[in-house]
CSV table of C-alpha atoms in Angstrom, one decimal:
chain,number,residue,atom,x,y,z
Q,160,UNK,CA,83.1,51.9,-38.3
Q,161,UNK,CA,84.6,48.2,-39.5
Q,162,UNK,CA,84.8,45.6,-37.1
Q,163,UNK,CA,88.7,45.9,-38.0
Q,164,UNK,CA,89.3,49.7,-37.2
Q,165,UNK,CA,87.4,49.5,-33.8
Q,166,UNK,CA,89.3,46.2,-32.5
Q,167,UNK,CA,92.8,48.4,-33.6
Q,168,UNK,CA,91.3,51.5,-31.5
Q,169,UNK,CA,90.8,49.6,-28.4
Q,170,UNK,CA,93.9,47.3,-28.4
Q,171,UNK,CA,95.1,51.5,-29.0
Q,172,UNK,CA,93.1,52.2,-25.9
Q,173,UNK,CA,94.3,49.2,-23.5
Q,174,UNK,CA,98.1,50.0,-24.6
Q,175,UNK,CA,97.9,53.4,-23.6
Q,176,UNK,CA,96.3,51.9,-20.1
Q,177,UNK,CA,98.6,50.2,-19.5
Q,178,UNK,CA,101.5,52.6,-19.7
Q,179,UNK,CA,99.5,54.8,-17.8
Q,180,UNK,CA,99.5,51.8,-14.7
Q,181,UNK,CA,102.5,51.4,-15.1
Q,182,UNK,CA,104.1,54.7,-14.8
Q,183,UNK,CA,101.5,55.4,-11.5
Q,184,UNK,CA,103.2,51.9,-10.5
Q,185,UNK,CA,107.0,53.4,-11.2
Q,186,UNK,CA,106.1,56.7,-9.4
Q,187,UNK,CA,104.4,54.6,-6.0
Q,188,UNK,CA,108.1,52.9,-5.8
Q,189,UNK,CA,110.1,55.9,-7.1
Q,190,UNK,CA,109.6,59.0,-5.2
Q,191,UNK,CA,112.3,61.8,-7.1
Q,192,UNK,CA,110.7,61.8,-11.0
Q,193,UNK,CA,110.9,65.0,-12.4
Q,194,UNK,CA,109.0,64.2,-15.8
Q,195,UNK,CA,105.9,65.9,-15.6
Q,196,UNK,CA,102.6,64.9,-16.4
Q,197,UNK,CA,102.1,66.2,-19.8
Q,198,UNK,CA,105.3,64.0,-21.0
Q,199,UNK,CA,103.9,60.9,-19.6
Q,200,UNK,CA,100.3,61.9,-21.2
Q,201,UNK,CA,102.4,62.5,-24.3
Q,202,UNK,CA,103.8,58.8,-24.4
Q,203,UNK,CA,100.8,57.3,-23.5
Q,204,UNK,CA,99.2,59.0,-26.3
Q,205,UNK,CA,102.3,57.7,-28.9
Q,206,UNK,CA,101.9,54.3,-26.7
Q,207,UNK,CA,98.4,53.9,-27.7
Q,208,UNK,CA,99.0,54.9,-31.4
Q,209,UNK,CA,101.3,52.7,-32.2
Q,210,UNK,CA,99.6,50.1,-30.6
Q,211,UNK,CA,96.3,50.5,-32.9
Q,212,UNK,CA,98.8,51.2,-36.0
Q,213,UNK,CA,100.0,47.5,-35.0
Q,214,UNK,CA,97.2,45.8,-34.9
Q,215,UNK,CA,95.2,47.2,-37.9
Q,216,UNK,CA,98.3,46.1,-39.7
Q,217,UNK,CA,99.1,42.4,-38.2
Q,218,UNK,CA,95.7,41.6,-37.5
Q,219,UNK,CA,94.5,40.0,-41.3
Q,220,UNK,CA,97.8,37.8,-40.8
Q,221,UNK,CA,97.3,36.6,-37.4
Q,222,UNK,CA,93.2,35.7,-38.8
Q,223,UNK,CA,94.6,34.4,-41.8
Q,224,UNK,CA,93.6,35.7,-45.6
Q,225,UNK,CA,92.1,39.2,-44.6
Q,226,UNK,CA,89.2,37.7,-43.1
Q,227,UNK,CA,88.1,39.3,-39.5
């Protein structure tokens, strides 16, 4: 695995996180949700994916030429 594809997986990893803290933080000061857990596993799932699509895309122009 490239250096590049497993920096993209974890920044994938560490978005899904932190939707995940953030909705446990949402339901702690909101009591009535009625989305169930599978719909907020769903989104952190799409969370994280587009999180690693982002970076394995921006990351050779935020380094600058390609170069990792």
């Amino acid at each position: 695995m490239t250096p590049r594809r497993k920096s993209s997986l974890l920044w994938g990893v560490v978005g899904a996180l932190a939707f995940l803290a953030l909705v446990q933080g949402y339901r702690l000061l909101v009591e009535s949700l009625t989305v169930s857990a599978a719909v907020f596993g769903a989104v952190a799932l799409l969370v994280g994916a587009t999180a690693a699509g982002v970076t394995y895309v921006l990351e050779p122009r935020i380094h600058g030429n390609g170069r990792s």
